[in-house]
Short mmCIF file of C-alpha atoms and ligand atoms in Angstrom, two decimals:
data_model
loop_
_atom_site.label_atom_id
_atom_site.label_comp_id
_atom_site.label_asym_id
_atom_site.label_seq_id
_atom_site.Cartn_x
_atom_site.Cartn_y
_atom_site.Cartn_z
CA UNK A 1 -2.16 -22.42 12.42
CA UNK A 2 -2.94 -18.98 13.83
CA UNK A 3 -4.03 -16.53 11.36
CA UNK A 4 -5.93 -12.67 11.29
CA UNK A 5 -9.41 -13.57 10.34
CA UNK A 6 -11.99 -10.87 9.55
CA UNK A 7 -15.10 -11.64 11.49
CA UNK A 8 -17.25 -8.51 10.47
CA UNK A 9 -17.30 -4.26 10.16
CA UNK A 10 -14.25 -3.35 13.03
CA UNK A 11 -13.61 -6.99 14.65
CA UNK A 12 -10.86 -9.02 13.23
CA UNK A 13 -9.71 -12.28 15.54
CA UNK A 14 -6.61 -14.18 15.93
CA UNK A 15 -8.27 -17.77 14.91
CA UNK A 16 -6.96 -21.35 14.55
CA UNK A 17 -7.43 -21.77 10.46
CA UNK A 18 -6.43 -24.89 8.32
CA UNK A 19 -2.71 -24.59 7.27
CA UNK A 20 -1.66 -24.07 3.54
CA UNK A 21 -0.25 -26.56 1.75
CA UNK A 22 1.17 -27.13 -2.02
CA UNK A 23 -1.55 -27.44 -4.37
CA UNK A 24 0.45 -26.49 -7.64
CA UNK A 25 4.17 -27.75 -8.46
CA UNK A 26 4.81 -24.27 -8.66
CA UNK A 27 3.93 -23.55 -5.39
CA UNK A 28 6.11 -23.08 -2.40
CA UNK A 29 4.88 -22.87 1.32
CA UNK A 30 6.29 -19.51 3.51
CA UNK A 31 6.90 -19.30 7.28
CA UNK A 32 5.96 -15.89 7.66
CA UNK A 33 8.57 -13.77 9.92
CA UNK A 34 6.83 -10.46 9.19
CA UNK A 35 3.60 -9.53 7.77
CA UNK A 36 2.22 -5.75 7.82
CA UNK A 37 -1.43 -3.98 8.19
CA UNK A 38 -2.16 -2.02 5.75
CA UNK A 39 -4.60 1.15 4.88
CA UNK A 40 -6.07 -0.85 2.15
CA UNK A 41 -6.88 -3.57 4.85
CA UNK A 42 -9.02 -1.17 6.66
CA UNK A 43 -11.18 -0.56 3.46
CA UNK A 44 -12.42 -4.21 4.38
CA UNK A 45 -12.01 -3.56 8.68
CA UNK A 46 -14.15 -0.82 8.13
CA UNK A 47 -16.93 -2.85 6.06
CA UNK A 48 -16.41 -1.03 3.21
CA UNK A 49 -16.62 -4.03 0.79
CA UNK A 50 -18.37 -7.34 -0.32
CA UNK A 51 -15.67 -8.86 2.13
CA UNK A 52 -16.76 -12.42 3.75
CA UNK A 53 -16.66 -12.80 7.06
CA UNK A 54 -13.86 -15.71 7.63
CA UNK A 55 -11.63 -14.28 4.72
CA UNK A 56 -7.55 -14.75 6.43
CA UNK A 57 -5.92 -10.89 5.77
CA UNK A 58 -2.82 -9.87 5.37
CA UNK A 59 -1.12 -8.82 1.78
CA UNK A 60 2.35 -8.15 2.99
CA UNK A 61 4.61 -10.70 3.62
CA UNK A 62 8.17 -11.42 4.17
CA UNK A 63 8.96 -15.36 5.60
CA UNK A 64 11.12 -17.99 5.28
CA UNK A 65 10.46 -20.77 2.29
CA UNK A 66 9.47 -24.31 4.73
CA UNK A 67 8.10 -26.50 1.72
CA UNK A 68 9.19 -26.59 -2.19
CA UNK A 69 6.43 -27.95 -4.63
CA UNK A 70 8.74 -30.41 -7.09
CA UNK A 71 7.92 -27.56 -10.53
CA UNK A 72 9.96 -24.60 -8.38
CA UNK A 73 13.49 -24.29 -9.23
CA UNK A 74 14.94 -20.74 -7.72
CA UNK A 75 13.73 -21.15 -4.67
CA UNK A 76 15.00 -24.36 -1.26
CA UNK A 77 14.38 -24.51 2.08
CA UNK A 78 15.29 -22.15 4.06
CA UNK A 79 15.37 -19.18 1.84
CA UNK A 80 14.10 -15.68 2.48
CA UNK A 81 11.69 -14.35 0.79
CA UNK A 82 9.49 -11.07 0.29
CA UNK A 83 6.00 -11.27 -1.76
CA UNK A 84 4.51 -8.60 -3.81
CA UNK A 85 1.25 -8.24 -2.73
CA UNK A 86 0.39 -8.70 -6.23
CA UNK A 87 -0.19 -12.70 -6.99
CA UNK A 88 0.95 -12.80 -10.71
CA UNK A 89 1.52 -15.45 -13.41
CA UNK A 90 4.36 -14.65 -15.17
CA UNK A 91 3.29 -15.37 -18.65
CA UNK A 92 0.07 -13.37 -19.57
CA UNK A 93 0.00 -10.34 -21.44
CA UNK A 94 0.27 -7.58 -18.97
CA UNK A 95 2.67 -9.92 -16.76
CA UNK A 96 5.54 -9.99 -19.90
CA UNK A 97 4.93 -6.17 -19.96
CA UNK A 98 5.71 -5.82 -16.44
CA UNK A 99 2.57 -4.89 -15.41
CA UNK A 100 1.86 -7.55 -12.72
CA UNK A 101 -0.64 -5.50 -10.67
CA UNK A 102 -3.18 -6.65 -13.71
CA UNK A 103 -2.29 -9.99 -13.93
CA UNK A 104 -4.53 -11.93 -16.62
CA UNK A 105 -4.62 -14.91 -15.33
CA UNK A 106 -4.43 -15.59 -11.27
CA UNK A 107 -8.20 -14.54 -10.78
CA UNK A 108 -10.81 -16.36 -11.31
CA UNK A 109 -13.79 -13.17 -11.06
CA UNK A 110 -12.13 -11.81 -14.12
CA UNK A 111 -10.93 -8.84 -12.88
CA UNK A 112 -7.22 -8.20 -13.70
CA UNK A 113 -4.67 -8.47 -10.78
CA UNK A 114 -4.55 -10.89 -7.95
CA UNK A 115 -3.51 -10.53 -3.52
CA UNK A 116 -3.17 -12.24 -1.19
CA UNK A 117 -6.06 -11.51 1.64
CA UNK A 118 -8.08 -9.08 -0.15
CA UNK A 119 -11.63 -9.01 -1.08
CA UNK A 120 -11.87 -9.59 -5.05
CA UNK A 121 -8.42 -10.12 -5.60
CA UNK A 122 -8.99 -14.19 -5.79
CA UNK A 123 -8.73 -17.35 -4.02
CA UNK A 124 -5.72 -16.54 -1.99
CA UNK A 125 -5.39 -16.66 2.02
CA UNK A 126 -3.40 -13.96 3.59
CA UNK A 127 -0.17 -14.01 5.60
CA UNK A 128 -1.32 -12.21 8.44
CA UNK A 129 -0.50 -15.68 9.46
CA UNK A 130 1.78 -18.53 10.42
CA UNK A 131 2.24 -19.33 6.99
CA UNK A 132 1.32 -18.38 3.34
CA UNK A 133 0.95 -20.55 -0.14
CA UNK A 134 2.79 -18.50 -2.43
CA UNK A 135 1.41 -19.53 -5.81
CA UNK A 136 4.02 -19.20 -9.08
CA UNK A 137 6.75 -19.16 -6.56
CA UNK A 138 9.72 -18.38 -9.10
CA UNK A 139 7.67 -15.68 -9.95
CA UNK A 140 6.42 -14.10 -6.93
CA UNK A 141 9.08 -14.50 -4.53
CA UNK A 142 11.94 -11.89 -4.01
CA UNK A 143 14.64 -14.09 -2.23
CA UNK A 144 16.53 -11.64 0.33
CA UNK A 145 19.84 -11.78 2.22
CA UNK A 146 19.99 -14.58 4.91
CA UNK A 147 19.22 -13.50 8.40
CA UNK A 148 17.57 -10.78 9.94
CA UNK A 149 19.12 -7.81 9.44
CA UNK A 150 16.91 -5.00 7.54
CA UNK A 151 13.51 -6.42 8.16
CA UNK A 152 11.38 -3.90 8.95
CA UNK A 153 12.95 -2.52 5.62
CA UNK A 154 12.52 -5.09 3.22
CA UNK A 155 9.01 -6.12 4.43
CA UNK A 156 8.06 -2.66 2.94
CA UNK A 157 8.86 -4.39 -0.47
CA UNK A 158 5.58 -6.01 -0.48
CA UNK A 159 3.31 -3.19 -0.85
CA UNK A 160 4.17 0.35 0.14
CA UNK A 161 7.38 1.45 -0.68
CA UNK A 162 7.11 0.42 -4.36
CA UNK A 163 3.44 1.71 -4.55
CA UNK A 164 4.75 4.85 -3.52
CA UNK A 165 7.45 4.73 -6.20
CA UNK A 166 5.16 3.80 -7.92
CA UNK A 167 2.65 7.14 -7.46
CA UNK A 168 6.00 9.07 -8.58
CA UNK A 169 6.43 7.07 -11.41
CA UNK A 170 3.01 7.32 -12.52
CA UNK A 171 3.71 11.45 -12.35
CA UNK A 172 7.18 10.90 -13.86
CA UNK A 173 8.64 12.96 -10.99
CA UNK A 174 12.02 13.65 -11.99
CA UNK A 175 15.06 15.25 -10.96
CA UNK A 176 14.83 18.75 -9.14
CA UNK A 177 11.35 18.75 -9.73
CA UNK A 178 8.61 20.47 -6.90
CA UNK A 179 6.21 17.41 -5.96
CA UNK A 180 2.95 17.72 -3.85
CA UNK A 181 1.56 14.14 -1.97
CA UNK A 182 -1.48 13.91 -0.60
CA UNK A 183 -1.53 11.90 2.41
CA UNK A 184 0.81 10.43 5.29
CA UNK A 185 -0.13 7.25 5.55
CA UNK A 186 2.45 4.90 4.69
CA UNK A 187 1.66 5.09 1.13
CA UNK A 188 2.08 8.77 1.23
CA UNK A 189 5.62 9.14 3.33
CA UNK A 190 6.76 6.42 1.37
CA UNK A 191 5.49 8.29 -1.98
CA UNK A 192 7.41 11.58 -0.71
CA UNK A 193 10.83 9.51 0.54
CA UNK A 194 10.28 7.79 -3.27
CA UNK A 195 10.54 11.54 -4.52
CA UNK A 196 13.68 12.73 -2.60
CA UNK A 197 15.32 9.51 -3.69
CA UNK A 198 14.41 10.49 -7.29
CA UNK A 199 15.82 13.60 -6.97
CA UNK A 200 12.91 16.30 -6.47
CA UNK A 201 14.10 19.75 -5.44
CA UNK A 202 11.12 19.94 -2.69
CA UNK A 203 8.21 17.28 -1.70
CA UNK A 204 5.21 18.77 0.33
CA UNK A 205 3.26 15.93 2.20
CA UNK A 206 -0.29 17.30 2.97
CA UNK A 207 -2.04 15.56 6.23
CA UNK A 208 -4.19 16.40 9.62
CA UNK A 209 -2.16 13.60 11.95
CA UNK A 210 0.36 15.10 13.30
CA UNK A 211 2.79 12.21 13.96
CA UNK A 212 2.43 11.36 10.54
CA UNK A 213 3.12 15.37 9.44
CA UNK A 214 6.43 15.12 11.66
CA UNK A 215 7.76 11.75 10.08
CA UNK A 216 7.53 13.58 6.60
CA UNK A 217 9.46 16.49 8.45
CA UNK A 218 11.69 14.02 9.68
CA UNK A 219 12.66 12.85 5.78
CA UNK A 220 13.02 16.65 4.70
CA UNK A 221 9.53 17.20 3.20
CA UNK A 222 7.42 20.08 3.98
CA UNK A 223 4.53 19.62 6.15
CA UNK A 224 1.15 21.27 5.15
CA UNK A 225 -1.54 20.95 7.51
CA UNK A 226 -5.27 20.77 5.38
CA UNK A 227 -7.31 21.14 9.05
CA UNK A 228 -5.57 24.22 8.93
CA UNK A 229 -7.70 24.98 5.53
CA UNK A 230 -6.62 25.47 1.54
CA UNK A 231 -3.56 22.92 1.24
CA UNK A 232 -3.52 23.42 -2.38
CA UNK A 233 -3.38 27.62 -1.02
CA UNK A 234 -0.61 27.17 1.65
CA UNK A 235 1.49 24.75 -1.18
CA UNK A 236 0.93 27.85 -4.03
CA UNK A 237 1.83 30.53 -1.23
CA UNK A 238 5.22 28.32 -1.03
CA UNK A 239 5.87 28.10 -5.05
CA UNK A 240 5.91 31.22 -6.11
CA UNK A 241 1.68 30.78 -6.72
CA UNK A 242 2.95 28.44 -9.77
CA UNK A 243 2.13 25.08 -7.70
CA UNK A 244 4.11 22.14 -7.99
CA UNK A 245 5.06 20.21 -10.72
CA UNK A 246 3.69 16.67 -9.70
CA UNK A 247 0.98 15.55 -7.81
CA UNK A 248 0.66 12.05 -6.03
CA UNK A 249 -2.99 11.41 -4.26
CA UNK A 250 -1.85 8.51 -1.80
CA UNK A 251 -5.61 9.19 0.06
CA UNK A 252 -7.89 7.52 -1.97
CA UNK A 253 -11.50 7.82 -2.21
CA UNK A 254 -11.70 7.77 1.95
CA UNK A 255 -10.27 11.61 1.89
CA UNK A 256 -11.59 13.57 4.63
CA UNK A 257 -13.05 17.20 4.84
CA UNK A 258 -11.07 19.48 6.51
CA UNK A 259 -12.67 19.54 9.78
CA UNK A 260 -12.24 15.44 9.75
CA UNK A 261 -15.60 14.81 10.90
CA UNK A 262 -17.07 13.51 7.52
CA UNK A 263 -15.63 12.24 3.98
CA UNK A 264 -15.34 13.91 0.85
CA UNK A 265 -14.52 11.27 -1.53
CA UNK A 266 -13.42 13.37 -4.94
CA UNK A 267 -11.61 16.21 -2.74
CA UNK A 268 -7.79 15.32 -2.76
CA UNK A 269 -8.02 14.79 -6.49
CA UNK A 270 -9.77 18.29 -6.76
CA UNK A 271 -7.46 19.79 -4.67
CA UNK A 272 -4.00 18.04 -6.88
CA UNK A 273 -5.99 19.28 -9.89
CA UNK A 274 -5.43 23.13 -8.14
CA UNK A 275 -1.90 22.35 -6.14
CA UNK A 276 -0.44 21.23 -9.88
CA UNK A 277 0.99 23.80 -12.87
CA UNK A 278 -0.23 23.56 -16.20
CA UNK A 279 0.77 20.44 -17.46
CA UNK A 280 2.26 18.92 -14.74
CA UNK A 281 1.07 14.81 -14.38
CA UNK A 282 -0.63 13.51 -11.27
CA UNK A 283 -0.41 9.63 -9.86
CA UNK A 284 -2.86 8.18 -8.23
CA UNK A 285 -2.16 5.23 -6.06
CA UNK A 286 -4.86 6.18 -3.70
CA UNK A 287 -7.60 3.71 -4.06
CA UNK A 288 -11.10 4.69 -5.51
CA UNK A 289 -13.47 1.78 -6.07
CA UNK A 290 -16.39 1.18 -8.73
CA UNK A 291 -18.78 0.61 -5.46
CA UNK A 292 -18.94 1.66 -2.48
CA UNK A 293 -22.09 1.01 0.01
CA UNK A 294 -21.03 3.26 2.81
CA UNK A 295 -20.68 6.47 0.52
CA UNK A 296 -22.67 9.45 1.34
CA UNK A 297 -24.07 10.06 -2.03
CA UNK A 298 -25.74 7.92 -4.90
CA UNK A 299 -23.02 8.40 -7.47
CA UNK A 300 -20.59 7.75 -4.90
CA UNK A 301 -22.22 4.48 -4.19
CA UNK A 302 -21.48 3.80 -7.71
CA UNK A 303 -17.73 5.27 -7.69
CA UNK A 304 -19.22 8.12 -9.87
CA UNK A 305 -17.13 11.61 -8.62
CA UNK A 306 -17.59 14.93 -8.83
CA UNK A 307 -14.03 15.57 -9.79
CA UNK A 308 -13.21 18.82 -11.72
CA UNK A 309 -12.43 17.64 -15.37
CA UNK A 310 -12.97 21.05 -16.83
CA UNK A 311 -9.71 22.87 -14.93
CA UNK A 312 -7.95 19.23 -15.31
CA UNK A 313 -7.98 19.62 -19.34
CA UNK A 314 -7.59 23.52 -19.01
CA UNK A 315 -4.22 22.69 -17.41
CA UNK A 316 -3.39 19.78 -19.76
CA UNK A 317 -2.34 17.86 -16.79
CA UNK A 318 -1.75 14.18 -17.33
CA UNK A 319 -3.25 11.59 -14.86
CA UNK A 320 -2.09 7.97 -14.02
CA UNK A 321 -3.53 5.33 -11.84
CA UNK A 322 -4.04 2.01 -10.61
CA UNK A 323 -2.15 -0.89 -8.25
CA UNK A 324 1.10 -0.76 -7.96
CA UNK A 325 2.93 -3.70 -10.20
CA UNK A 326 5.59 -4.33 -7.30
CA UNK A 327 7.36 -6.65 -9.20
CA UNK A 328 8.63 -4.13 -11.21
CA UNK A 329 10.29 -1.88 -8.75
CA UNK A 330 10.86 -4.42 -5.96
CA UNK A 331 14.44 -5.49 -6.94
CA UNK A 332 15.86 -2.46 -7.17
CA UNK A 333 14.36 -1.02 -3.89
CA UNK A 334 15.64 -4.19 -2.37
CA UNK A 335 19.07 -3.27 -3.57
CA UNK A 336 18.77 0.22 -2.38
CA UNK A 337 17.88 -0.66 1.33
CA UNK A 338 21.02 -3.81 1.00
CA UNK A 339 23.19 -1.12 0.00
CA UNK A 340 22.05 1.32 2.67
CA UNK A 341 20.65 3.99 0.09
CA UNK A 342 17.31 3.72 1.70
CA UNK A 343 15.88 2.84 4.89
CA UNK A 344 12.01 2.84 4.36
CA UNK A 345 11.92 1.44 8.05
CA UNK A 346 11.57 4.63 9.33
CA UNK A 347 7.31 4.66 8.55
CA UNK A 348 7.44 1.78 11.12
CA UNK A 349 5.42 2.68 14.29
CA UNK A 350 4.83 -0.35 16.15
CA UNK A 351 6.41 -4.43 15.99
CA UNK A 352 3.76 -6.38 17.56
CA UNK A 353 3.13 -10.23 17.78
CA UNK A 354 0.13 -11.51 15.65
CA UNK A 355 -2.30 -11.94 19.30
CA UNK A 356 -2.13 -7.90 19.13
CA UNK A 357 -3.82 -7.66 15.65
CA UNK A 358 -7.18 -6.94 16.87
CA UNK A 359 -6.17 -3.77 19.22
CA UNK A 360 -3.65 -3.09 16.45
CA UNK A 361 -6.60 -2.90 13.99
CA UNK A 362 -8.13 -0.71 16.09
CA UNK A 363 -5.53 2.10 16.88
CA UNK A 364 -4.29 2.17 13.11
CA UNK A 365 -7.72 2.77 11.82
CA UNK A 366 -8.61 5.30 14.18
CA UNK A 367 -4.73 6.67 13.66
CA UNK A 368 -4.54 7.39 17.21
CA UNK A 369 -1.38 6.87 19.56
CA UNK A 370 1.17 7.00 16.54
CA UNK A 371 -0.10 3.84 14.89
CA UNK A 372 1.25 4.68 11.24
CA UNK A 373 2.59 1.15 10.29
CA UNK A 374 2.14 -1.95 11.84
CA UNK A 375 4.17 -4.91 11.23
CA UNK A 376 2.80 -8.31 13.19
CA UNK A 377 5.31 -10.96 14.02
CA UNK A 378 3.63 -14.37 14.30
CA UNK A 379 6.43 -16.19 15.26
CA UNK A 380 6.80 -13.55 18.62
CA UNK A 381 4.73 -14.64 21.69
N1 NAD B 1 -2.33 1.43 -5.66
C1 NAD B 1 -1.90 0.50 -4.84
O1 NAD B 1 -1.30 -0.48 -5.25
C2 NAD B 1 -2.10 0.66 -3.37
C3 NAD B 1 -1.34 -0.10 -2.48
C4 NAD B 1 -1.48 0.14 -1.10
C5 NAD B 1 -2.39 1.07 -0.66
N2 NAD B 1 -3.15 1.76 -1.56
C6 NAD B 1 -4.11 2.79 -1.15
O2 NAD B 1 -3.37 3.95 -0.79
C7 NAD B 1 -4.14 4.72 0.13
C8 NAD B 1 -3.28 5.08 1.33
O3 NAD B 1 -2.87 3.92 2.02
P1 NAD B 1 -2.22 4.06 3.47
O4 NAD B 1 -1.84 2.70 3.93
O5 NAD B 1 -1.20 5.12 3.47
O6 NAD B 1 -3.55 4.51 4.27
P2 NAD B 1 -3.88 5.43 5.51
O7 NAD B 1 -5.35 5.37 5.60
O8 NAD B 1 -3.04 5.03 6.68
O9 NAD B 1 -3.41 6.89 5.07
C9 NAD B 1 -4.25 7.82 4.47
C10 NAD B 1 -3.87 9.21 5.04
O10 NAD B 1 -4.60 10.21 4.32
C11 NAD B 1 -4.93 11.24 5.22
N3 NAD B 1 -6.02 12.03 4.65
C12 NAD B 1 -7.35 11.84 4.74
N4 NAD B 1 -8.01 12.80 4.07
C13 NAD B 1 -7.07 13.64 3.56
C14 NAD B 1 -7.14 14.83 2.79
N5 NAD B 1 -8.32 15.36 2.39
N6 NAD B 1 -5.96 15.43 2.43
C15 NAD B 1 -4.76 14.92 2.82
N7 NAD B 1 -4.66 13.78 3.57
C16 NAD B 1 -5.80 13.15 3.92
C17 NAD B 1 -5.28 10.49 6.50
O11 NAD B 1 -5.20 11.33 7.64
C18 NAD B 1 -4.23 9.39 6.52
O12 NAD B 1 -3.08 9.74 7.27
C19 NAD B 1 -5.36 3.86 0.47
O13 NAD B 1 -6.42 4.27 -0.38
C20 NAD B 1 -4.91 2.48 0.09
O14 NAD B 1 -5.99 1.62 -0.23
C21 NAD B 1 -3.02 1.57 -2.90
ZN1 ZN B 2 -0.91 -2.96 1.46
ZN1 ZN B 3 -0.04 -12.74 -15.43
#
């Protein structure tokens, strides 16, 4: 089959790869229909990480079930299906407790939590291809309505719409509450679109892209510009000084300076820990690593930050952070976009067929011409 297939630092290839096929009973086999690119993808594009060369990306996918190992019963032939990026059991400890993102069990380095496609995350392709082994199928595959309708929304069920609910829920944003997000990537808008649909009274969305800053316009956020200097500043002017009451960093430890031109990996968490009031709560589903060879500094290298603990405690502000456990938000965000209560859809820049990943690569991590989110179509010529 045809499949994305990292070759090394900024060139991915479209590449004839073995298919999948069952290897568990509980494993079922996906045609995928639609399968996105993601800003944690670039991490590895960009050489960032102990990534292989040869490793198949891809950790959102949406398909249609083509072969049933004889343990699954939920799932036939001909169903369709979204996975969390997540790969989870099921049955270990942090599984039964919902939190799937730190599965026990599914990876073999030890490290808790499992994807599909992604550099330490296990022994399992990615779906940036034809098709995708979906291991603990029961488990790990949201069946969908029959057909096509809604799938640029429900392919956002894999990853970034629940991670972004997921950066509110970390903060507990709540009902008329004032939330500042860091970021409009995906992760970000759908972070600030998770807000409004939990109620907040006003959701700032802090970015230099400016297609980006006019989607969040678009969903009623306010746009703040940080090239423009001081976001956490221009978000006080706005709130009275007070600053908001929640705080979601959907940047990670790839934040840029102001000026763009070099990274500053601990500066959107400094600048949430001066946007927030006194005991306000910040999520972080930005990513920060425990290594990372292409930082600028020494402690960087070893995911060591300068981040400003002292005016964090003064504050009392409470911080949460991690993967998102999709699993646990995916069914009811599913139900929300069925029902027409939210169209996440509207991050999507570009529907390409899978030939155009390389170029597509390209444009989304330079976030040039409007690439904010990419979803490839392998079965489109
Ligand atoms: N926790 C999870 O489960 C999870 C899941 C998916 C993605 N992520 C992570 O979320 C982050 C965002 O993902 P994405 O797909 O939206 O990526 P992205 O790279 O497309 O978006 C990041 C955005 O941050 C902006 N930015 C850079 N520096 C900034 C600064 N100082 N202040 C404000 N904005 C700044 C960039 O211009 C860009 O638009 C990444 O770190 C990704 O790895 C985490
Ligand atoms: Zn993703
Ligand atoms: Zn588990």
């Amino acid at each position: 089959m045809r499949a994305v297939v990292y070759r090394k630092p900024f060139d991915v290839a479209v590449e004839e790869v073995p298919d999948p096929r069952i290897e568990q009973p509980n494993d079922v086999i996906v045609r995928i229909t639609s399968t996105c690119i993601c800003g944690s993808d670039l991490h590895m594009y960009e050489g960032r990480t102990t990534a292989e060369p040869g490793i198949v990306l891809g950790h959102e996918n949406l398909g249609i079930v083509e072969e049933v190992g004889g343990g699954v019963t939920a799932l036939e032939e001909g169903d369709r299906v979204v996975m969390p990026f997540n790969v989870a059991c099921g049955f270990c400890k942090n599984c039964l407790a919902g939190l799937t993102g730190f599965c026990l069990t599914v990876n073999p380095s030890g490290f808790a939590g499992g994807a599909y496609g992604y550099v330490a995350m296990g022994p399992y392709p990615g779906g940036q291809a034809e098709y995708l082994r979906v291991p603990f199928a029961d488990f790990n595959c949201l069946p969908l309505p029959e057909g096509t309708e809604h799938e640029a929304d429900y392919v956002l069920l894999a990853d970034i719409f629940p991670t972004g609910y997921h950066g509110c829920e970390l903060a507990g944003v709540a009902p008329g509450e004032t939330v500042a997000v860091y970021g409009a990537g995906p992760v970000g808008l759908m972070a600030a679109y998770s807000a409004l649909l939990r109620g907040a009274s006003r959701v700032f969305v802090v970015d230099r892209v400016p297609e980006r800053l006019a989607k969040a316009r678009e969903i009623g956020a306010v746009p703040v510009d940080f090239s423009a200097g001081d976001p956490a500043g221009q978000i006080r002017d706005q709130t009275g000084g007070e600053g908001t009451d929640k705080g979601v960093d959907a940047v990670g430890y790839q934040a840029m300076a102001p000026a763009g031109d070099h990274e500053e990996p601990a500066s959107v968490l400094n600048e949430l820990v001066r946007t927030v009031r006194p005991t306000g709560a910040l999520g972080v589903p930005g990513l920060y690593v425990p290594a990372d060879p292409g930082a600028a500094d020494e402690n960087a290298r070893h995911g060591m930050l300068l981040v400003a603990i002292g005016a964090l405690f003064e504050k009392g502000l409470r911080v949460g952070t991690g993967q998102a456990n999709v699993k646990r938000y995916n069914r009811q965000l599913r139900d929300m976009i069925t029902e027409g209560r939210a169209r996440p859809g509207f991050v999507v820049s570009h529907e390409l067929p899978l030939d155009a990943a390389p170029v597509a690569y390209q444009k989304f991590d330079q976030r040039v011409d409007g690439y904010t989110k990419v979803i490839l179509k392998p079965d489109a010529t």
